[in-house]
XYZ file of C-alpha atoms in Angstrom:
675
model
C 90.063 154.270 121.884
C 93.133 155.402 123.815
C 96.442 153.748 123.209
C 96.561 152.161 126.689
C 93.022 150.823 126.415
C 93.722 149.699 122.908
C 96.737 147.804 124.232
C 94.478 145.533 126.255
C 92.173 144.930 123.274
C 95.090 144.188 120.979
C 96.728 142.038 123.645
C 93.618 139.916 124.199
C 93.106 139.427 120.463
C 96.786 138.561 120.019
C 96.650 136.148 122.974
C 93.588 134.383 121.562
C 95.348 134.119 118.199
C 98.451 132.709 119.908
C 96.482 130.151 121.962
C 94.479 128.986 118.955
C 97.765 128.610 117.077
C 99.245 126.484 119.872
C 96.149 124.281 119.834
C 96.449 123.828 116.074
C 100.191 123.078 116.253
C 99.621 120.533 119.035
C 97.146 118.668 116.848
C 99.588 118.579 113.926
C 102.436 117.335 116.110
C 100.336 114.728 117.953
C 98.469 113.340 114.954
C 100.904 112.026 112.354
C 98.153 111.741 109.753
C 97.576 115.500 109.932
C 101.025 116.015 108.440
C 100.213 114.052 105.294
C 100.281 116.014 102.060
C 99.665 118.970 102.117
C 99.804 119.002 105.922
C 103.445 120.120 106.181
C 102.638 123.326 104.277
C 99.762 124.060 106.667
C 101.990 123.228 109.647
C 104.720 125.588 108.406
C 102.248 128.429 107.838
C 100.611 127.871 111.239
C 103.952 127.820 113.063
C 105.079 131.089 111.449
C 101.676 132.685 112.124
C 101.796 131.645 115.794
C 105.215 133.255 116.272
C 103.895 136.509 114.777
C 100.792 136.283 117.011
C 103.049 135.963 120.057
C 104.691 139.271 119.116
C 101.297 140.992 118.896
C 100.278 139.709 122.322
C 103.645 140.295 124.002
C 104.056 143.895 122.854
C 100.445 144.744 123.637
C 100.623 143.609 127.264
C 104.272 144.496 127.929
C 104.522 147.945 126.365
C 101.261 149.414 125.084
C 99.303 148.872 128.307
C 102.183 150.465 130.215
C 102.681 153.253 127.672
C 106.332 152.230 127.361
C 108.657 152.008 124.395
C 110.916 148.922 123.944
C 114.690 149.326 123.783
C 116.157 149.887 120.348
C 118.391 146.771 120.282
C 115.650 144.544 121.680
C 113.159 145.956 119.177
C 115.549 145.544 116.259
C 116.190 141.876 117.018
C 112.504 141.129 117.495
C 111.638 143.108 114.386
C 113.934 140.959 112.254
C 112.493 137.739 113.718
C 108.895 138.910 113.251
C 109.534 140.071 109.686
C 111.169 136.764 108.806
C 108.222 134.689 110.055
C 105.746 137.180 108.599
C 107.046 136.417 105.101
C 107.433 132.707 105.854
C 103.721 132.606 106.684
C 102.869 134.383 103.421
C 105.127 132.099 101.403
C 103.665 128.894 102.840
C 100.168 130.171 102.070
C 101.286 130.867 98.503
C 102.753 127.343 98.222
C 99.509 125.853 99.536
C 97.497 127.751 96.915
C 99.905 126.556 94.233
C 99.412 122.974 95.394
C 95.651 123.471 95.314
C 95.899 124.780 91.746
C 97.899 121.710 90.712
C 95.348 119.410 92.347
C 92.505 121.206 90.580
C 94.146 120.690 87.193
C 95.296 117.127 87.844
C 93.936 115.246 90.883
C 96.145 112.260 89.979
C 99.349 114.282 90.276
C 101.878 112.384 92.414
C 104.912 114.655 92.187
C 104.499 116.448 95.519
C 107.652 114.808 96.860
C 109.627 116.607 94.145
C 108.016 119.967 94.877
C 108.129 119.699 98.681
C 111.825 120.561 99.185
C 111.475 123.405 96.671
C 108.545 124.822 98.652
C 110.426 124.757 101.949
C 113.731 126.043 100.584
C 112.093 128.871 98.621
C 109.855 129.855 101.537
C 112.681 130.238 104.047
C 115.161 131.625 101.508
C 112.864 134.549 100.666
C 112.290 135.248 104.358
C 116.026 135.099 105.009
C 116.886 137.419 102.102
C 114.397 140.011 103.332
C 115.715 139.739 106.904
C 119.317 140.218 105.694
C 118.252 143.233 103.634
C 116.617 144.855 106.674
C 119.692 144.131 108.827
C 122.077 145.593 106.248
C 119.998 148.793 106.026
C 119.518 148.998 109.808
C 115.776 149.319 109.210
C 114.412 147.048 111.959
C 112.697 148.741 114.893
C 109.399 150.189 116.099
C 106.952 150.205 113.203
C 103.988 152.340 112.297
C 101.640 149.613 113.570
C 103.209 149.619 117.017
C 105.075 146.304 117.072
C 108.747 145.812 116.299
C 109.018 145.246 112.556
C 110.335 147.884 110.092
C 111.106 151.366 111.394
C 108.406 153.885 110.650
C 109.519 156.408 108.069
C 111.869 153.912 106.387
C 111.491 153.339 102.657
C 112.010 149.624 103.369
C 108.324 149.495 104.358
C 107.695 149.362 100.625
C 108.810 145.734 100.817
C 105.177 145.031 101.671
C 104.474 145.516 97.978
C 105.873 141.986 97.550
C 102.806 140.201 98.996
C 100.513 142.752 97.357
C 101.918 141.983 93.907
C 102.423 138.226 94.375
C 100.115 136.621 96.908
C 97.042 138.757 96.253
C 96.991 138.412 92.437
C 97.650 134.675 92.716
C 94.897 134.316 95.326
C 92.480 136.194 93.099
C 93.310 133.894 90.175
C 92.811 130.785 92.324
C 89.538 132.170 93.708
C 88.179 133.021 90.243
C 89.126 129.556 88.970
C 87.512 128.003 92.040
C 84.243 129.874 91.528
C 84.182 128.951 87.845
C 84.821 125.267 88.530
C 82.269 125.198 91.366
C 79.600 126.357 88.894
C 80.649 123.853 86.227
C 81.729 120.650 87.969
C 79.392 117.870 89.004
C 81.944 116.549 91.479
C 80.991 117.125 95.105
C 84.613 116.508 96.113
C 85.804 119.347 93.884
C 83.139 121.703 95.200
C 83.860 120.939 98.859
C 87.570 121.302 98.333
C 87.368 124.603 96.467
C 84.883 126.179 98.870
C 87.107 125.192 101.798
C 90.227 126.755 100.354
C 88.410 129.825 99.008
C 87.240 130.620 102.550
C 90.823 130.367 103.778
C 92.046 132.688 101.006
C 89.368 135.286 101.762
C 90.061 135.252 105.503
C 93.832 135.404 105.069
C 93.564 138.210 102.497
C 91.044 140.333 104.381
C 92.851 140.192 107.732
C 96.356 140.960 106.447
C 95.516 143.550 103.779
C 95.013 146.517 106.219
C 98.373 145.769 107.868
C 100.235 145.770 104.546
C 98.539 148.985 103.399
C 99.221 150.716 106.726
C 102.930 149.889 106.523
C 103.164 151.091 102.929
C 101.183 154.280 103.474
C 103.201 155.062 106.653
C 100.191 156.167 108.711
C 101.233 156.958 112.306
C 99.380 155.028 115.018
C 99.057 158.151 117.169
C 97.884 160.398 114.336
C 94.371 161.645 115.170
C 93.560 162.093 111.501
C 94.202 158.472 110.608
C 93.537 156.833 113.954
C 90.602 154.787 112.613
C 92.729 153.273 109.862
C 95.563 152.396 112.216
C 93.199 150.897 114.748
C 91.568 148.806 112.017
C 94.964 147.555 110.894
C 95.903 146.735 114.493
C 92.650 144.885 115.224
C 92.872 142.883 112.014
C 96.556 142.115 112.540
C 96.121 140.971 116.147
C 93.119 138.808 115.303
C 94.484 137.423 112.017
C 95.768 134.273 113.665
C 92.475 133.716 115.466
C 90.504 134.081 112.222
C 92.837 131.872 110.176
C 93.090 129.201 112.882
C 89.312 129.183 113.299
C 89.019 128.181 109.657
C 91.513 125.393 110.301
C 89.847 124.296 113.550
C 86.463 123.873 111.892
C 88.028 120.813 110.294
C 85.774 117.857 111.240
C 88.870 115.885 112.218
C 89.391 118.155 115.244
C 85.802 117.792 116.347
C 85.958 114.018 116.079
C 89.305 113.946 117.861
C 88.027 116.047 120.753
C 84.912 113.898 121.035
C 87.026 110.774 121.124
C 89.320 112.176 123.830
C 86.339 113.270 125.903
C 84.751 109.847 125.592
C 81.813 110.877 123.429
C 80.411 108.752 120.621
C 82.595 109.010 117.555
C 80.554 107.576 114.724
C 81.966 108.126 111.307
C 80.148 110.816 109.388
C 78.375 109.943 106.169
C 80.867 108.930 103.529
C 81.286 110.954 100.390
C 79.947 109.673 97.084
C 83.241 108.107 96.000
C 83.874 106.395 99.349
C 80.322 105.039 99.315
C 80.715 103.834 95.737
C 83.905 101.942 96.566
C 82.496 100.633 99.840
C 79.359 99.314 98.169
C 81.461 97.228 95.774
C 84.056 95.747 98.078
C 84.476 92.001 97.873
C 86.994 89.360 98.841
C 89.571 91.284 96.859
C 89.799 93.808 99.713
C 91.389 92.393 102.839
C 90.457 93.349 106.388
C 93.612 95.424 106.499
C 92.209 97.521 103.676
C 88.852 98.089 105.367
C 89.987 101.429 106.805
C 90.673 102.620 103.271
C 86.988 102.457 102.409
C 86.486 105.883 103.941
C 88.886 108.794 103.781
C 87.299 110.451 106.832
C 89.839 108.937 109.195
C 90.269 110.654 112.523
C 93.997 110.910 111.837
C 93.828 112.957 108.616
C 92.968 116.601 107.972
C 90.137 117.574 105.675
C 92.679 118.830 103.088
C 94.226 115.354 103.002
C 90.827 113.690 102.844
C 89.646 115.922 100.020
C 92.887 115.451 98.073
C 92.411 111.691 98.471
C 88.733 111.817 97.470
C 89.623 113.817 94.360
C 92.321 111.261 93.548
C 89.858 108.364 93.970
C 87.279 110.058 91.805
C 89.822 110.755 89.060
C 90.917 107.103 89.083
C 87.320 105.870 88.848
C 86.566 108.294 86.010
C 89.690 107.188 84.152
C 88.747 103.509 84.419
C 85.185 104.280 83.322
C 86.524 106.235 80.335
C 88.862 103.422 79.316
C 86.097 100.869 79.718
C 83.803 102.895 77.460
C 86.318 103.346 74.665
C 87.567 99.742 74.825
C 84.031 98.359 74.682
C 82.925 100.686 71.880
C 81.615 98.500 69.068
C 83.210 98.780 65.630
C 85.436 101.655 66.727
C 88.016 100.721 64.077
C 85.578 99.923 61.304
C 86.007 103.117 59.275
C 89.777 103.191 59.766
C 90.299 99.550 58.752
C 88.442 100.065 55.491
C 90.985 102.711 54.496
C 94.006 100.843 55.836
C 96.718 99.993 53.309
C 99.904 98.256 54.366
C 102.868 98.651 54.724
C 102.849 100.856 57.817
C 103.273 104.494 56.832
C 103.761 107.603 58.961
C 100.036 108.298 58.710
C 99.234 105.342 60.970
C 101.568 106.619 63.699
C 100.109 110.132 63.509
C 96.492 108.968 63.441
C 94.022 109.777 66.230
C 90.326 109.216 66.895
C 88.093 111.108 69.342
C 84.932 110.077 71.215
C 82.544 111.656 73.693
C 80.788 109.512 76.299
C 78.337 109.986 79.146
C 76.542 107.815 81.686
C 73.923 106.778 79.147
C 76.535 104.706 77.325
C 76.322 102.225 80.217
C 72.642 101.487 79.607
C 73.327 97.991 78.290
C 75.770 97.190 81.078
C 74.925 95.312 84.264
C 75.818 97.842 86.948
C 74.781 98.405 90.540
C 72.312 101.117 91.630
C 75.039 103.156 93.339
C 77.195 103.115 90.213
C 74.168 104.031 88.113
C 73.610 107.049 90.376
C 77.262 108.035 90.078
C 77.138 107.779 86.265
C 74.052 109.997 85.986
C 76.240 113.101 85.746
C 79.317 111.477 84.174
C 80.785 112.913 80.958
C 84.169 112.406 79.327
C 86.123 112.936 76.128
C 88.625 110.356 74.928
C 91.244 110.674 72.203
C 93.013 107.501 71.089
C 96.412 107.869 69.418
C 97.758 105.571 66.687
C 94.790 103.197 67.158
C 95.710 100.759 64.386
C 99.336 100.534 65.493
C 98.404 99.646 69.053
C 95.762 97.233 67.812
C 98.486 95.467 65.829
C 100.758 95.425 68.909
C 97.946 93.796 70.875
C 97.368 91.216 68.156
C 101.085 90.361 68.135
C 100.665 89.274 71.755
C 97.457 87.380 71.049
C 95.454 89.905 73.085
C 91.843 90.233 71.978
C 89.724 93.354 72.426
C 87.307 91.355 74.576
C 90.063 90.204 76.940
C 91.435 93.723 77.388
C 87.951 95.151 77.899
C 87.182 92.530 80.551
C 90.261 93.513 82.572
C 88.910 97.071 82.803
C 85.340 96.134 83.661
C 84.267 98.846 86.080
C 82.269 96.550 88.388
C 85.250 94.219 88.799
C 87.710 97.070 89.319
C 85.772 99.173 91.848
C 86.795 97.112 94.907
C 90.450 97.569 93.942
C 90.481 101.303 93.152
C 92.473 102.231 96.260
C 94.388 99.010 96.686
C 95.787 98.948 93.130
C 96.453 102.653 92.551
C 99.133 105.109 93.560
C 102.864 105.486 93.190
C 104.900 103.429 95.638
C 108.601 104.040 95.281
C 110.821 105.859 92.865
C 111.119 109.538 92.015
C 108.602 109.271 89.195
C 105.550 111.498 89.497
C 103.484 109.144 87.354
C 100.205 107.686 88.559
C 99.795 103.913 88.360
C 96.766 101.665 88.393
C 96.794 97.884 88.014
C 93.705 96.229 86.554
C 91.844 94.026 89.011
C 93.446 90.885 87.501
C 96.925 92.505 87.616
C 97.470 91.789 83.914
C 97.736 95.418 82.806
C 99.049 98.682 84.104
C 97.563 102.120 83.435
C 100.090 104.909 83.789
C 99.999 108.669 83.290
C 102.654 110.180 81.060
C 103.689 113.781 80.534
C 103.294 115.704 77.295
C 107.041 115.397 76.750
C 106.884 111.603 77.169
C 103.888 111.425 74.836
C 105.865 113.358 72.225
C 108.803 110.959 72.575
C 106.497 107.964 72.229
C 104.638 109.198 69.170
C 107.377 111.053 67.306
C 110.540 109.169 68.257
C 109.895 105.692 69.613
C 106.641 104.201 68.286
C 107.554 103.410 64.635
C 110.871 101.823 65.651
C 109.332 100.131 68.694
C 106.572 98.634 66.543
C 109.068 97.235 64.051
C 111.370 96.004 66.839
C 108.602 94.043 68.572
C 107.519 92.488 65.258
C 111.098 91.423 64.498
C 111.993 90.452 68.091
C 108.984 88.777 69.717
C 111.158 87.767 72.694
C 112.166 91.392 73.440
C 112.362 92.354 77.132
C 110.797 95.776 76.509
C 107.423 96.095 78.219
C 104.539 95.929 75.763
C 102.439 99.043 75.182
C 98.789 98.390 74.306
C 97.230 101.841 73.949
C 97.708 105.597 74.334
C 94.766 107.822 75.314
C 94.102 111.464 76.216
C 91.150 111.637 78.619
C 89.289 114.670 79.955
C 86.507 114.782 82.554
C 85.356 117.485 84.962
C 88.391 119.786 85.002
C 90.924 116.972 84.643
C 92.996 116.187 81.563
C 95.514 113.365 81.484
C 97.455 111.181 79.063
C 97.287 107.472 79.850
C 99.058 104.453 78.453
C 97.935 100.871 78.908
C 100.880 98.550 79.190
C 101.798 95.041 80.158
C 102.360 94.306 83.840
C 105.720 92.567 83.785
C 105.409 91.148 87.296
C 102.984 88.301 88.017
C 99.869 88.734 90.117
C 101.234 86.848 93.119
C 103.673 88.415 95.563
C 107.366 88.503 94.755
C 110.025 88.088 97.411
C 111.736 91.251 96.157
C 111.581 93.652 93.194
C 114.549 95.717 91.995
C 114.724 98.691 89.614
C 118.215 98.560 88.094
C 119.844 101.273 85.951
C 123.537 100.512 86.378
C 124.089 103.748 88.330
C 125.516 103.941 91.851
C 124.540 107.521 92.726
C 121.304 107.986 94.724
C 120.369 104.381 94.005
C 119.653 103.159 97.537
C 116.340 102.890 99.412
C 117.200 101.057 102.660
C 119.847 101.164 105.376
C 122.494 98.585 104.604
C 123.482 98.504 108.261
C 120.160 97.301 109.629
C 119.187 95.073 106.687
C 121.612 92.252 106.001
C 119.697 89.748 103.897
C 117.084 89.694 101.164
C 114.922 87.701 103.579
C 114.766 90.736 105.902
C 113.257 93.242 103.456
C 109.631 94.181 102.870
C 108.076 93.127 99.577
C 105.805 96.188 99.242
C 108.379 98.483 97.657
C 110.883 98.630 94.839
C 114.597 98.523 95.612
C 117.524 99.883 93.600
C 121.019 99.096 92.357
C 122.991 99.497 95.586
C 120.339 97.550 97.485
C 120.709 94.694 95.002
C 124.492 94.679 95.267
C 124.200 94.599 99.062
C 121.424 92.012 99.383
C 121.731 89.773 96.349
C 124.865 90.620 94.336
C 124.052 88.219 91.486
C 121.342 86.260 89.752
C 122.279 82.627 89.176
C 121.367 81.225 85.774
C 122.372 78.324 83.587
C 124.715 79.072 80.714
C 121.874 78.852 78.166
C 119.554 81.154 80.123
C 122.346 83.624 80.851
C 123.339 83.823 77.188
C 119.712 84.257 76.072
C 119.165 87.085 78.578
C 122.294 88.943 77.466
C 121.329 88.717 73.800
C 117.883 90.159 74.485
C 119.280 93.006 76.557
C 121.866 93.814 73.906
C 119.243 93.937 71.137
C 116.865 96.142 73.134
C 119.574 98.550 74.272
C 120.736 98.995 70.679
C 117.251 100.283 69.830
C 117.292 102.814 72.688
C 120.825 103.985 71.911
C 119.930 104.583 68.275
C 116.924 106.704 69.321
C 118.858 108.707 71.979
C 116.696 107.186 74.742
C 118.070 106.759 78.254
C 116.957 106.492 81.899
C 115.249 103.137 81.302
C 115.370 100.420 83.954
C 115.606 96.669 84.221
C 112.776 95.501 86.462
C 113.877 92.339 88.258
C 111.397 90.293 90.278
C 112.580 87.421 92.485
C 110.194 84.700 93.627
C 110.420 81.418 95.485
C 108.244 79.745 92.877
C 108.337 79.188 89.140
C 106.963 82.160 87.240
C 105.002 82.328 84.016
C 104.667 85.851 82.656
C 104.293 86.593 78.969
C 106.780 88.912 77.221
C 109.369 88.953 79.969
C 112.421 86.827 80.654
C 111.571 83.945 82.957
C 114.012 81.469 84.437
C 114.559 79.223 87.426
C 117.825 80.146 89.100
C 120.482 77.855 90.487
C 120.205 79.460 93.952
C 117.638 77.370 95.867
C 115.264 77.300 92.904
C 114.379 80.987 92.949
C 112.387 82.225 89.969
C 113.266 85.420 88.075
C 111.059 87.772 86.066
C 112.897 90.420 84.035
C 111.698 93.217 81.766
C 112.683 96.731 80.653
C 110.487 99.686 81.687
C 110.464 103.528 81.725
C 111.821 104.073 78.213
C 110.198 107.403 77.267
C 113.051 109.759 78.173
C 115.512 111.159 75.645
C 118.802 112.794 76.527
C 117.695 116.365 75.887
C 118.402 119.759 77.432
C 116.928 119.043 80.864
C 118.848 115.795 81.234
C 122.042 117.482 80.063
C 121.473 120.154 82.703
C 120.898 117.428 85.301
C 124.200 115.806 84.327
C 126.014 119.128 84.602
C 124.458 120.058 87.957
C 125.148 116.662 89.521
C 128.731 116.735 88.271
C 129.117 120.143 89.913
C 127.627 119.231 93.314
C 129.335 115.811 93.361
C 132.849 116.549 92.058
C 134.313 113.319 93.425
C 131.844 111.119 91.576
C 132.577 109.775 88.122
C 130.310 111.149 85.415
C 129.465 107.624 84.313
C 128.150 106.753 87.786
C 125.507 109.495 87.586
C 122.119 108.234 86.439
C 121.618 110.992 83.840
C 124.215 110.458 81.088
C 124.051 110.365 77.310
C 122.235 107.476 75.644
C 125.449 105.843 74.405
C 127.156 105.953 77.802
C 123.920 104.957 79.481
C 123.431 101.945 77.210
C 126.990 100.720 77.592
C 126.898 101.115 81.385
C 123.497 99.422 81.555
C 124.641 96.379 79.573
C 127.892 96.025 81.528
C 126.123 96.238 84.862
C 123.423 93.714 83.986
C 125.971 91.323 82.528
C 128.142 91.673 85.628
C 125.370 90.460 87.934
C 124.533 87.393 85.811
C 126.481 84.532 87.310
C 127.432 81.844 84.807
C 130.704 80.380 83.608
C 131.316 82.606 80.547
C 130.449 85.867 82.266
C 133.908 87.314 81.554
C 133.076 87.518 77.813
C 130.017 89.665 78.354
C 131.419 93.206 78.293
C 133.228 92.738 75.003
C 130.541 90.806 73.150
C 127.580 92.905 74.263
C 128.854 96.460 74.009
C 126.047 98.567 72.434
C 126.536 99.534 68.803
C 126.550 103.266 68.110
């Protein structure tokens, strides 16, 4: 193939890659749902790839077909731009694979919002560093593969070792893990997801590998000896965008979207097993507004988003099934109770019991045919920590095993799987699920939080609750480690402080004024103007409400409880806890939380303390230091992450300051935490 003739071939392939990229980008910009997690990573990779494809097409038609050479300055500038977006594309693909790996290990992971800015900053920073390096060494220009990139003959071409030693090994690891899990898992969602991404990895790897090797090996495009290798690299490079975008465009969402725009029938495709399971068990607990949630195959979401969501749903269902099985296990404490000798020793707090369950354990349960089919391949392992301690904590609240088991009945919970799960608000990456009756909350905790609970908090917490039955600290009713398919998670069952009916507003208060705002205080003037589907923070409270109005007796009782609870946390070096404040227009009746009718138009208040599994360790000290550095004008005590003593004192002062009653001025002196 002559160079001029090859120019037309390369140009056509590059043009097709560019056009397919534009089509893909248009879909992501038009359809908001396509940008849902992890859509922004795919959008970033596609945008960078499209810019590189434009360079292939432009240089093929403008120079190669005319046997011309671009000007040195023009080629240098374009080389820097192309190199920058070349690495941006690689980096976004690496981030996407990392996100896939996280989802494989923990489908209930909700911390993407924390990782997202890191992904974008790291991706563009690496591209920028490489571009600056090339500029400083004056190495941008006509490359060995014909386009403007890195000058042929320059040692800087060895920079292509970066993707070879990062992206390729990581892709191989992800692919091997995917193949292994595909052969082991019984989850169709996992299989579909892993096959989909594995195809993308193979295509991306195969089409860019010849280009990287050609740049490193410095083979000249016009060298007769190596012409076949250069031509292969050129063909693969020019068509890389077309191949990668074809994988993306096979997404069923595009097909359904095109059919809808062209006026063809757009029936929903058959729902996956999890969607069918949830749909078959919907009842009056799911409103018409939630009907669209019964299938994840919405025309406005990509298949990555749908599969992520299906995996999430399946993990939630499996978790509830696992909890149901262990809670309903007959005589599970029989052997332990026979050996139990009071008083409570360290052995009881370090105790653990393990069980293995499968679908056959539901044989005596009344379940539907679809659930029975789902359970046919179900298996799980459950480890319960400090079982006797948590049993005693449940008995202190008058909670029977039967009552707790009923709240996690799988048939009753199935219609609420999507409605009651997720993580709405806050920076926490924890997963939440409310039982169908809204009495209990299931929450994932990290290994570090589990260590704090078992080794630091639990003995003191147990004694504190026994001695202070009116404590505001949320009640913990069980700690479990659950594994199923390829998922492992630590779950706690705890009291739901807020009642089952809607509150007018809910606030998460820490006493900090830095990054403690969720709404615009310009557009929202009154508490009556806010939505009740999210949790607001300190500055929002001070703007919208300013105070809670209580009688002298209620105000004094609340301050005493807060003081007693904060003393416990200060003594154990625990910080970052919050006061959860719910405001309602009606009288509230929630066990183990402060309840009062206010003096402001009869509003009812529900108050409890949550999120108390964080000690002031190295990471929090680093957070304090970093925030003090980037916010030099802000007082250290206004930053959320401060030592437990400072945190406790600030917390008490702030809460006391918003309680409006006649002796409020005495609060700060009387209720300063003991250290």
